[in-house]
Tab-separated table of C-alpha atoms in Angstrom:
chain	number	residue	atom	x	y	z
A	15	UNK	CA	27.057	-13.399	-2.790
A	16	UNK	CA	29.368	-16.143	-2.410
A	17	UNK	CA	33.334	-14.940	-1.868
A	18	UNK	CA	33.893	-17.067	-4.708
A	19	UNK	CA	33.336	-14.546	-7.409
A	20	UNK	CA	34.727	-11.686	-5.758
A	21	UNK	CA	37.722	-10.484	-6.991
A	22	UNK	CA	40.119	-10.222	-4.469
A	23	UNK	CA	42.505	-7.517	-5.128
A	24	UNK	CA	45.870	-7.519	-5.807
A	25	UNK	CA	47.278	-5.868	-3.001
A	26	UNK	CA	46.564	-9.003	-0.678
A	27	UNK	CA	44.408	-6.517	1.803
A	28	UNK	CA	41.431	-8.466	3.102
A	29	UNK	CA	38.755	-6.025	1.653
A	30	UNK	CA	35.814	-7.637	0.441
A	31	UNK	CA	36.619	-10.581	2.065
A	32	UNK	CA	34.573	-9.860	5.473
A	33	UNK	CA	30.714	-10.550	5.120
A	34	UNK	CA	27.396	-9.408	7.445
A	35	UNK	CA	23.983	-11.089	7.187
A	36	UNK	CA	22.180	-9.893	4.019
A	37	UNK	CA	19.064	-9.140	6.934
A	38	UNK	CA	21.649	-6.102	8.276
A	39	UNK	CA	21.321	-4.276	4.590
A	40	UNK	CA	17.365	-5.515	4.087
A	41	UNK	CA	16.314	-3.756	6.994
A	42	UNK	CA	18.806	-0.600	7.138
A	43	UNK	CA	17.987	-0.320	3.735
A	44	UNK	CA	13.799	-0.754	4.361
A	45	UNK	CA	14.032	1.599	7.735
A	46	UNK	CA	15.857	4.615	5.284
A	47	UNK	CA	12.188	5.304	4.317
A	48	UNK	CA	10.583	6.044	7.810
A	49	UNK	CA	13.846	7.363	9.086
A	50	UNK	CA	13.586	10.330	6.399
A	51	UNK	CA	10.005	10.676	7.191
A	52	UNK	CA	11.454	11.379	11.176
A	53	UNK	CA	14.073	13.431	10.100
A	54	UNK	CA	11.649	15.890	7.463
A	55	UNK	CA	9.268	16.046	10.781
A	56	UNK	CA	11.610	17.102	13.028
A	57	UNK	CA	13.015	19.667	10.852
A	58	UNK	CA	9.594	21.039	10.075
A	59	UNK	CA	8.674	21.114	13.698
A	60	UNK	CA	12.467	22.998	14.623
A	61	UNK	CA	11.352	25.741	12.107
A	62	UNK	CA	8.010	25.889	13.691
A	63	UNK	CA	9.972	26.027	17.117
A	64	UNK	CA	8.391	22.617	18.481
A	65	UNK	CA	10.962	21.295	21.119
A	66	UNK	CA	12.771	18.318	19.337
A	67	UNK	CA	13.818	14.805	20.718
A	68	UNK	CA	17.234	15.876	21.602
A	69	UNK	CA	16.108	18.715	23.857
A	70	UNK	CA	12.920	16.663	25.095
A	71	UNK	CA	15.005	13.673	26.590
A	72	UNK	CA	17.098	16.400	28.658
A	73	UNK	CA	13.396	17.162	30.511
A	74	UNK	CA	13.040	16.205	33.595
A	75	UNK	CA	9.242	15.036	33.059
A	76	UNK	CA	9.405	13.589	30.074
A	77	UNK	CA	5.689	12.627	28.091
A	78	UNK	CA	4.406	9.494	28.779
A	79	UNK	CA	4.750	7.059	26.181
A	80	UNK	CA	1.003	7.292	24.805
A	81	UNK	CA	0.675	10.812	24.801
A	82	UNK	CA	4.087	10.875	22.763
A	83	UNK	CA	3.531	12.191	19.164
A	84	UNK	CA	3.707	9.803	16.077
A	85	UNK	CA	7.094	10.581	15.779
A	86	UNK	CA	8.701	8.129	18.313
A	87	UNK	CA	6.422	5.841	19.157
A	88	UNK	CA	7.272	2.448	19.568
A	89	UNK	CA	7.088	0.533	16.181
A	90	UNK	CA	7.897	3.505	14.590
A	91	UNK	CA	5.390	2.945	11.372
A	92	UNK	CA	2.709	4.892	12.691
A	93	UNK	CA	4.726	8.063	10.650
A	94	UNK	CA	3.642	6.097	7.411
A	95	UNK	CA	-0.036	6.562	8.561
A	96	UNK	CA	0.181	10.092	8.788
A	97	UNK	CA	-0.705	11.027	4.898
A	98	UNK	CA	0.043	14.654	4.629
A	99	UNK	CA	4.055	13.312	5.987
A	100	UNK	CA	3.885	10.770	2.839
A	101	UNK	CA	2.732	13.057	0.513
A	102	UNK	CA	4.931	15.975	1.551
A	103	UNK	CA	7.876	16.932	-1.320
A	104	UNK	CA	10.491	17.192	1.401
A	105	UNK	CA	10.087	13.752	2.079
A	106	UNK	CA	9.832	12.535	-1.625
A	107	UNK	CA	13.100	14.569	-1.969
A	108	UNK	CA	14.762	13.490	1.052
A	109	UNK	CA	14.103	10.082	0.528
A	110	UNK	CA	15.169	10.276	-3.285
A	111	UNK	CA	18.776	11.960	-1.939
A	112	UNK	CA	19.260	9.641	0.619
A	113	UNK	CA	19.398	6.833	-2.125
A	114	UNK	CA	21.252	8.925	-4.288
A	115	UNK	CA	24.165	9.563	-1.895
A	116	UNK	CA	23.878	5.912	-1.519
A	117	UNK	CA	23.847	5.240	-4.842
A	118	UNK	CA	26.652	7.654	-5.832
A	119	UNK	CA	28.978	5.404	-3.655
A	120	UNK	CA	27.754	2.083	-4.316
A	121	UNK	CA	28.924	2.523	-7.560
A	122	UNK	CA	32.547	3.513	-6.761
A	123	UNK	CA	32.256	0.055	-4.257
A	124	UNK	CA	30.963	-2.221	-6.725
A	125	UNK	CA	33.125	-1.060	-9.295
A	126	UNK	CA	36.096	-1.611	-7.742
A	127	UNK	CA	34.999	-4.643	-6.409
A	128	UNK	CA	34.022	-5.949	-9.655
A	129	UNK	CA	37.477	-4.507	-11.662
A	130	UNK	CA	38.845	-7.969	-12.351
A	131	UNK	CA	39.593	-6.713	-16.014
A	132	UNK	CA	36.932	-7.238	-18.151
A	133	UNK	CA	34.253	-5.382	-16.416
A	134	UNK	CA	33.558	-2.783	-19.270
A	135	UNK	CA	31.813	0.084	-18.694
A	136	UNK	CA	31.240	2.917	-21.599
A	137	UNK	CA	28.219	3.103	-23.402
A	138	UNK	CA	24.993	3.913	-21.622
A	139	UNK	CA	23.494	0.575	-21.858
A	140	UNK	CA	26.537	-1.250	-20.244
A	141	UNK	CA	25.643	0.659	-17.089
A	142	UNK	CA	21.815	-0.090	-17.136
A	143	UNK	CA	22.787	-3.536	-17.237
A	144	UNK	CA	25.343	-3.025	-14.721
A	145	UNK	CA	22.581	-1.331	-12.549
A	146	UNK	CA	20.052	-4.676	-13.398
A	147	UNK	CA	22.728	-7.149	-12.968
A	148	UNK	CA	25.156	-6.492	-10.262
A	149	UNK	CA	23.842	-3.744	-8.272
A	150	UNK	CA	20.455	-5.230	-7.982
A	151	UNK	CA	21.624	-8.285	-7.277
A	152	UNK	CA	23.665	-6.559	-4.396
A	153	UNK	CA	20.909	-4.778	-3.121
A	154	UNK	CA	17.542	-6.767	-3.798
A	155	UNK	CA	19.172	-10.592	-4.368
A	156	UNK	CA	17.946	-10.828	-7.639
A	157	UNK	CA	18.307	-9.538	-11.148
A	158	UNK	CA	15.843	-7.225	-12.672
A	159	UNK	CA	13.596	-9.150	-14.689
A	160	UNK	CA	13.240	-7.093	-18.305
A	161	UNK	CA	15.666	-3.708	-19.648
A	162	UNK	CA	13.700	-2.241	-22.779
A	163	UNK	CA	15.288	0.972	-24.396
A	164	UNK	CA	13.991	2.989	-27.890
A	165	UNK	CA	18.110	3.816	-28.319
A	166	UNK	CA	17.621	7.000	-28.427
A	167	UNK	CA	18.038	8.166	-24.164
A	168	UNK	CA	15.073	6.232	-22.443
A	169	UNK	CA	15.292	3.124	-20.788
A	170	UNK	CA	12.808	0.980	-18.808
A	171	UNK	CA	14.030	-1.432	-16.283
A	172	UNK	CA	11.066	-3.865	-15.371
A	173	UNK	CA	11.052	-5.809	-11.777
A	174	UNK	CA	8.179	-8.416	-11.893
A	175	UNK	CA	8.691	-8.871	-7.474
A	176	UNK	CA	10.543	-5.604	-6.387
A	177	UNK	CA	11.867	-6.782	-2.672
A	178	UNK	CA	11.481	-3.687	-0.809
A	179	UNK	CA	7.630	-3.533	-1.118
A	180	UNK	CA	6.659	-7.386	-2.243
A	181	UNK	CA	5.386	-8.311	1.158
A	182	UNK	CA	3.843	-5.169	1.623
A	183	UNK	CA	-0.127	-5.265	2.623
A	184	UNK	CA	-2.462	-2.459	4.111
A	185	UNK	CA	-5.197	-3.217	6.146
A	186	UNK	CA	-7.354	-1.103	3.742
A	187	UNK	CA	-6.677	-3.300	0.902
A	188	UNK	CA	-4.801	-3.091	-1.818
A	189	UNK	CA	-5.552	1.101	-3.188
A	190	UNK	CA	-4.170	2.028	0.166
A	191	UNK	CA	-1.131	-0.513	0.169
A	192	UNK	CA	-0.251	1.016	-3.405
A	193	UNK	CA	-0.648	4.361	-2.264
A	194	UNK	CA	2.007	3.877	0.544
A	195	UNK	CA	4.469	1.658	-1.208
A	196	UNK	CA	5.022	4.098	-4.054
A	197	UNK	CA	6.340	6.478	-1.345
A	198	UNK	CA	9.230	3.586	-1.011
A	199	UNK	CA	9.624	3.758	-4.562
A	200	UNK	CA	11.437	7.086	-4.819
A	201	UNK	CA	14.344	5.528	-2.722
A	202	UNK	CA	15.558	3.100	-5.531
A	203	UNK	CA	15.001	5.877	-7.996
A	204	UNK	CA	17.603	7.719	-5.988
A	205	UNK	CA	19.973	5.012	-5.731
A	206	UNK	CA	19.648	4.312	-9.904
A	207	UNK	CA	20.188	7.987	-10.077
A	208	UNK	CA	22.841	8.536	-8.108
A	209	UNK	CA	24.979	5.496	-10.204
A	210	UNK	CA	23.857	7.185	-13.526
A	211	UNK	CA	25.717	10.192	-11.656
A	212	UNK	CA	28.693	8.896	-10.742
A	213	UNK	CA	29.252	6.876	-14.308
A	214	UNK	CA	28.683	9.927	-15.984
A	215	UNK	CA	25.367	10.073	-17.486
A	216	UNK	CA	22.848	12.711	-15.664
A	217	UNK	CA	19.147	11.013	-15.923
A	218	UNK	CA	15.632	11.756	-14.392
A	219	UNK	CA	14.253	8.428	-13.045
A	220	UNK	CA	10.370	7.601	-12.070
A	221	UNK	CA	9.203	4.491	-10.559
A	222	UNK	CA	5.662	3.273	-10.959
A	223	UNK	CA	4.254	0.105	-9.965
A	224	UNK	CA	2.213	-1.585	-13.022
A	225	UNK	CA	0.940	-4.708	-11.301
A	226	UNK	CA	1.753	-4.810	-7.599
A	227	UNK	CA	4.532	-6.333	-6.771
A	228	UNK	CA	5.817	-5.645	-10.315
A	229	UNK	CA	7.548	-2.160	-11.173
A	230	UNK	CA	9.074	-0.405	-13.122
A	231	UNK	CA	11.867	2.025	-13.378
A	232	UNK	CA	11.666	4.779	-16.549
A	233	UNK	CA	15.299	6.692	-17.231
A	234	UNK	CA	15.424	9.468	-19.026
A	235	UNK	CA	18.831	10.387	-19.846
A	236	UNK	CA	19.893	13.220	-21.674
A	237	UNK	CA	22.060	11.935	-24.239
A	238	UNK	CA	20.217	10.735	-27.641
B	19	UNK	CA	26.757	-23.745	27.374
B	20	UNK	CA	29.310	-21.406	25.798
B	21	UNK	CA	30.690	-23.820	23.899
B	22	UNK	CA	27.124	-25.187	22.796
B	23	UNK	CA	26.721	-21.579	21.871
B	24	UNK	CA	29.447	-21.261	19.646
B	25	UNK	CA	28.975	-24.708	17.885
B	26	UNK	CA	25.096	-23.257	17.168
B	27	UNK	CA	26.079	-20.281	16.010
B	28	UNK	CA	28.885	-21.503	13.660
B	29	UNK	CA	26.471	-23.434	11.557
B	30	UNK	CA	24.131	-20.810	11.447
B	31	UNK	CA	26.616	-18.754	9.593
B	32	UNK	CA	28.402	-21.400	8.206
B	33	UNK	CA	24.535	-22.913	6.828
B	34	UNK	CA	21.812	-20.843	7.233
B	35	UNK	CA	22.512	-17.135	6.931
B	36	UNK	CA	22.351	-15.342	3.412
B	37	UNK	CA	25.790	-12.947	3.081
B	38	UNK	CA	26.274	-10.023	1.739
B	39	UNK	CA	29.830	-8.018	1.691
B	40	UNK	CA	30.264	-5.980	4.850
B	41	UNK	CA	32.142	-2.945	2.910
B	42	UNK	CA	28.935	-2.204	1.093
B	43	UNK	CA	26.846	-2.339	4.263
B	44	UNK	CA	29.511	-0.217	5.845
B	45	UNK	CA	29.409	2.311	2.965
B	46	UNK	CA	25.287	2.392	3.367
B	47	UNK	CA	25.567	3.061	6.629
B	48	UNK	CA	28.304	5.671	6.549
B	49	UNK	CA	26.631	7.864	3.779
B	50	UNK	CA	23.400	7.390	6.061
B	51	UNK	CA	24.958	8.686	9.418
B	52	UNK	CA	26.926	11.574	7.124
B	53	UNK	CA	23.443	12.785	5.422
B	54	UNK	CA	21.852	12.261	8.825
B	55	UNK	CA	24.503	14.666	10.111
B	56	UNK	CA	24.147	17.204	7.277
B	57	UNK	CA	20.365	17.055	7.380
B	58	UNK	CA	20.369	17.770	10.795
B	59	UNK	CA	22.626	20.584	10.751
B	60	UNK	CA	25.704	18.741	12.951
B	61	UNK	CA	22.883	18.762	15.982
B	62	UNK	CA	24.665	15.146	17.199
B	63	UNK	CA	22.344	14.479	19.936
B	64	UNK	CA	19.472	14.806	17.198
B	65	UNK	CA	21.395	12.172	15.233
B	66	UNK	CA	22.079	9.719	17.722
B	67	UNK	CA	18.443	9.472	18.620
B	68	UNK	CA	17.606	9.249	15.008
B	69	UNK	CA	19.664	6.528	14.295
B	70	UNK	CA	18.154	4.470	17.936
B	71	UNK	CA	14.940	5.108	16.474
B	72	UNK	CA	16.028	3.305	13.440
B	73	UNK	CA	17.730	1.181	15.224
B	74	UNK	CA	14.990	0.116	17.518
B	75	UNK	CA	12.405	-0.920	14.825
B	76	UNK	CA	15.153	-3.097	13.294
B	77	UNK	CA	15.624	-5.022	16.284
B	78	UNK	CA	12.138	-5.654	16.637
B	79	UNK	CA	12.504	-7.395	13.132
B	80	UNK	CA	15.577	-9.329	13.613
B	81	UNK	CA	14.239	-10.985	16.563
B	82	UNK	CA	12.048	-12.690	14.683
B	83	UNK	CA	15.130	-14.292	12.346
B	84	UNK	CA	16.252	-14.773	15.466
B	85	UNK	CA	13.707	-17.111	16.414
B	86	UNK	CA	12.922	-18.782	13.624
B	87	UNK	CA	16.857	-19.805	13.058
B	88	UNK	CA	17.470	-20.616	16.288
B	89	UNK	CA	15.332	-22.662	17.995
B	90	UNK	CA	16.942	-21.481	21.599
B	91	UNK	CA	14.509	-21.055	24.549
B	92	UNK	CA	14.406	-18.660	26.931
B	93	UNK	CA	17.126	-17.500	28.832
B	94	UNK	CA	16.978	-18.582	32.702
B	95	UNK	CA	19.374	-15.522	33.792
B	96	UNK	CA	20.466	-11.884	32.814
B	97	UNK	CA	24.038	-13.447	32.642
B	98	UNK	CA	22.527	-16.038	30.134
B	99	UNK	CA	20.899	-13.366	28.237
B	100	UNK	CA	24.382	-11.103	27.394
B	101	UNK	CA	26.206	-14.474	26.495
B	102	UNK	CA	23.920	-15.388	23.703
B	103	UNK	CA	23.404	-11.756	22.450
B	104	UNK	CA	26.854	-11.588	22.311
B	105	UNK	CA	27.809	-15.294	20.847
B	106	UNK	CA	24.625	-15.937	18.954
B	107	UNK	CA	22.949	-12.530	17.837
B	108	UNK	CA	25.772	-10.412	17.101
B	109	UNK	CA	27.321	-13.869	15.532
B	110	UNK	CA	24.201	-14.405	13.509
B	111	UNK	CA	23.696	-11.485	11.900
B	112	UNK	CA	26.800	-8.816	12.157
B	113	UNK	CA	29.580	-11.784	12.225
B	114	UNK	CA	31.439	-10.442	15.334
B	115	UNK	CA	31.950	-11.607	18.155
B	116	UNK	CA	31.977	-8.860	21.102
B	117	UNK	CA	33.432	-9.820	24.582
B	118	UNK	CA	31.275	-9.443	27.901
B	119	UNK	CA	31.978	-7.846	30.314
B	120	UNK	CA	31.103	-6.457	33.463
B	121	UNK	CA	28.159	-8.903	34.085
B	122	UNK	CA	25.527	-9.111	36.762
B	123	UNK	CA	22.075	-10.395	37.430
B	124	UNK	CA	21.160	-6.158	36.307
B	125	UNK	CA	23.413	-5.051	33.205
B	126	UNK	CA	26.686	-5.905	31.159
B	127	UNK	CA	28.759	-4.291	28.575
B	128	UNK	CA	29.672	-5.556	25.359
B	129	UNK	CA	33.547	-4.699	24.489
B	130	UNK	CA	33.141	-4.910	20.364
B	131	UNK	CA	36.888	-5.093	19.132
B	132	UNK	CA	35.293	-5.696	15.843
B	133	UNK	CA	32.616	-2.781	14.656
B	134	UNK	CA	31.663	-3.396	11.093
B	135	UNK	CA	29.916	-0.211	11.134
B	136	UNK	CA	32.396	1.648	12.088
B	137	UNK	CA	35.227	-0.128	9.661
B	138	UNK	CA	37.055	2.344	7.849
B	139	UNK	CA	35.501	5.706	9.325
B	140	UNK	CA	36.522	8.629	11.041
B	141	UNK	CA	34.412	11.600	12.298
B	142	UNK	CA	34.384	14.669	11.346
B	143	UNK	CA	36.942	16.697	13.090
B	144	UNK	CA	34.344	19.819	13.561
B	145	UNK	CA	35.329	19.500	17.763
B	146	UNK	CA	31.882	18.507	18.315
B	147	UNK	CA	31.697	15.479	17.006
B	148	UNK	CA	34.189	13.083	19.019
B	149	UNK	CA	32.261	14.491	21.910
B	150	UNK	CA	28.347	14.089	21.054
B	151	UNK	CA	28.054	11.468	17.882
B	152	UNK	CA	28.054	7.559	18.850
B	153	UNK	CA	28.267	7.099	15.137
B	154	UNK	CA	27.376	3.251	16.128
B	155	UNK	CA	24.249	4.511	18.192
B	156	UNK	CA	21.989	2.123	15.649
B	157	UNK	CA	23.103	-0.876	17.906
B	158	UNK	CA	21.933	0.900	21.126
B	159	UNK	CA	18.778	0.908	19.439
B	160	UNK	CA	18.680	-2.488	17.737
B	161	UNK	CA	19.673	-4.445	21.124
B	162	UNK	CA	16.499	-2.142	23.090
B	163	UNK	CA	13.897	-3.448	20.142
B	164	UNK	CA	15.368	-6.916	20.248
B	165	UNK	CA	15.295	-7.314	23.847
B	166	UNK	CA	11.643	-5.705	24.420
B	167	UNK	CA	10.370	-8.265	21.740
B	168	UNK	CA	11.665	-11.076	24.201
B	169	UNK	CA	10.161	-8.938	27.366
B	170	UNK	CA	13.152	-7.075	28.878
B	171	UNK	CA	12.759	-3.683	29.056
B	172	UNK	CA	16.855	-2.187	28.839
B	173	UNK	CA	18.475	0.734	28.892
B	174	UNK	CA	21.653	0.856	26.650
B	175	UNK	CA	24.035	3.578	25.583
B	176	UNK	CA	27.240	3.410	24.509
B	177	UNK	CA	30.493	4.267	26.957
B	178	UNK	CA	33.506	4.501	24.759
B	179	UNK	CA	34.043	4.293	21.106
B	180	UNK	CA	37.466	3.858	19.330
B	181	UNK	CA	36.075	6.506	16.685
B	182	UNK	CA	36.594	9.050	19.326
B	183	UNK	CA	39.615	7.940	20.367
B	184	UNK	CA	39.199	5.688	23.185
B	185	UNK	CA	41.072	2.520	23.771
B	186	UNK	CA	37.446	0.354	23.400
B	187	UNK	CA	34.280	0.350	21.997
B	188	UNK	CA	31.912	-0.595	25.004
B	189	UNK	CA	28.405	-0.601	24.602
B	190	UNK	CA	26.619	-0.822	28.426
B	191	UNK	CA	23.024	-2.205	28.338
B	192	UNK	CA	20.971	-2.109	31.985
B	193	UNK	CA	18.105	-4.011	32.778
B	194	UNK	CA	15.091	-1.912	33.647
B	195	UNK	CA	12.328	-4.164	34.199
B	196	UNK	CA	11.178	-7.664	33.248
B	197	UNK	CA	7.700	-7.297	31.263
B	198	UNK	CA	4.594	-9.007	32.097
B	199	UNK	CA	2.948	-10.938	28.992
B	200	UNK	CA	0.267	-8.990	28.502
B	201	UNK	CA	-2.856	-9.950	26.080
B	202	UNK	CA	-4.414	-7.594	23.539
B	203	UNK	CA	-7.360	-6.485	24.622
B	204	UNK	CA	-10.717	-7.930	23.824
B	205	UNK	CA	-8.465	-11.591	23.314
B	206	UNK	CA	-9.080	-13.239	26.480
């Protein structure tokens, strides 16, 4: 995003004026996934009374690296191996609320951002293309490719090469590859979610992926 | 050197780097730390080794952009080492500049007046948290993946922070050991 066609605000403050590498946002963005994994494992293993990393670093012995559990090895991915953590609901749901807290205050960001005056925002429509236009062009550097509706509270956003999993690949070929991308799915669903939220519109959102890379997002909102 | 440094990493920015709005990566960050925090119950010492975790498997990632933008080889000193983290990496990829300091053949701190993390946050005032949270702990991590992808083993942790009140934000990173190359086995 070029500083070009940002709108700078009147007050003559310098926000939106500073930039990072889009790489910084890819990756935080990509590592939310395994992080929530981490953080659903340790709080399973608290309750179970398992010694977590905090306490295990004060030890004066600490584990040698290989006999470390999956949770903190080097890497870090070997968590997305373990396949009763990806399909566990706590970590469907924490994923999904980490992108909706996300979401929820991207939207506030981009609006303001984006209030240059004729940025209108009211019917339900105008925010799904807000969320294909500008906020996944924000967040994935391109626009989602297709927005079908039946006008009556059910939208389908298509993406024919969704970033966060297109250069995904298992070793096991391509079952197992689906398998563990869809668990990356649920994070976008949060972050469309939480934007539905804070417009004003409450929705249920699924993700499935129709031909891999290609997916698609189905909105249910509750208004007909 | 420095001022080869500089030059390098000005066109980089200037030419090769794709942008994106640092208040938005700030916000995605923020509301990550803050549901970190919440998820973990306010345990800070939990958080902070959650977010080096994270941080650590990013660094071994950006290395790799590293490498393939710019073309440097590889660094004769320790000393060499902190100048183009600081004038190149950080440059590259967060935009700032951070001063070093404090440098030897073993370890050097990085004084970051400029945190775009931390732009625009302030912790918690629960008594715990200017005490235990490095809200910016993701860098500790980033800078031990980054470095152990280019065979230096370090230890970094952060000294002060401004979030907590200090005058600085100094982030210390010691050399541990030099790794060996090693080869995978059965690929000899």
């Amino acid at each position: 995003m070029s500083t070009s066609n940002v709108a700078v605000n009147e007050a003559g403050n310098d926000l939106f004026r500073k930039e990072v590498n889009t790489l910084c946002l890819d990756y935080l963005l990509m590592e939310t996934i395994p992080l929530s994994l981490r953080v659903t494992k340790t709080l399973s293993d608290s309750s179970k009374g398992v010694p977590t990393q905090g306490i295990r670093q004060l030890k004066i012995d600490p584990k040698k690296p290989e006999e470390e559990d999956l949770l903190f090895r080097s890497g870090g991915i070997d968590i997305l191996l373990d396949d009763t953590a990806i399909q566990d609901e706590n970590s469907i749901f924490r994923i999904e609320s980490y992108g909706y807290e996300i979401g929820t205050k991207l939207a506030d960001c981009l609006i303001y951002m984006k209030s240059d005056g004729n940025l209108q925002i009211s019917q339900p429509l105008d925010i799904m293309k807000f969320i294909c236009r500008d906020v996944w062009k924000l967040l994935y550097s391109k626009q989602m490719d297709n927005l079908r509706t039946n006008h009556s509270g059910t939208f389908v956003l298509i993406d024919h090469n969704f970033r966060l999993i297109s250069n995904m690949a298992s070793p096991l070929g391509d079952p197992d590859t689906l398998k563990r991308a869809s668990l990356y799915l649920w994070f976008p669903c949060g972050i469309i979610r939480g934007i539905l939220f804070s417009l004003g519109l409450e929705a249920s959102v699924h993700a499935e992926i129709t031909q891999f890379p290609s997916v698609s997002f189905n909105i249910q909102t509750n208004q007909s | 050197m420095s001022k080869s440094l500089k030059t390098l990493s000005d066109d980089l920015w200037k030419n090769r780097v794709e942008k994106v709005n640092s208040e938005l990566f700030t916000l995605t960050y923020g509301s990550l730390v803050a549901q970190l925090c919440r998820d973990l119950n306010y345990n800070y010492a939990e958080v902070n080794a959650h977010l080096e975790k994270m941080g650590y498997n990013i660094g071994l990632r950006l290395v790799e952009e590293f490498f393939a933008q710019t073309n440097l080889g590889r660094c004769q000193t320790f000393r060499e080492t902190a100048e183009v983290v600081a004038k190149v990496g950080f440059r590259m990829f967060l935009n700032v500049v951070p001063q070093v300091v404090g440098v030897d053949e073993k370890q050097f701190s990085l004084v970051l007046d400029e945190n775009p993390l931390a732009e625009f946050v302030e912790l918690p005032d629960d008594g715990k948290a200017f005490k235990e949270l490095w809200y910016s702990n993701v860098l500790v991590g980033v800078l031990k993946g980054a470095l152990e992808m280019v065979q230096l083993e370090v230890n970094a942790f952060f000294v002060s922070d401004v979030l907590r009140g200090d005058d600085t934000t100094e982030l210390k990173v010691k050399l541990v050991q030099v790794l060996k190359d090693e080869i995978p086995v059965g690929e000899d």
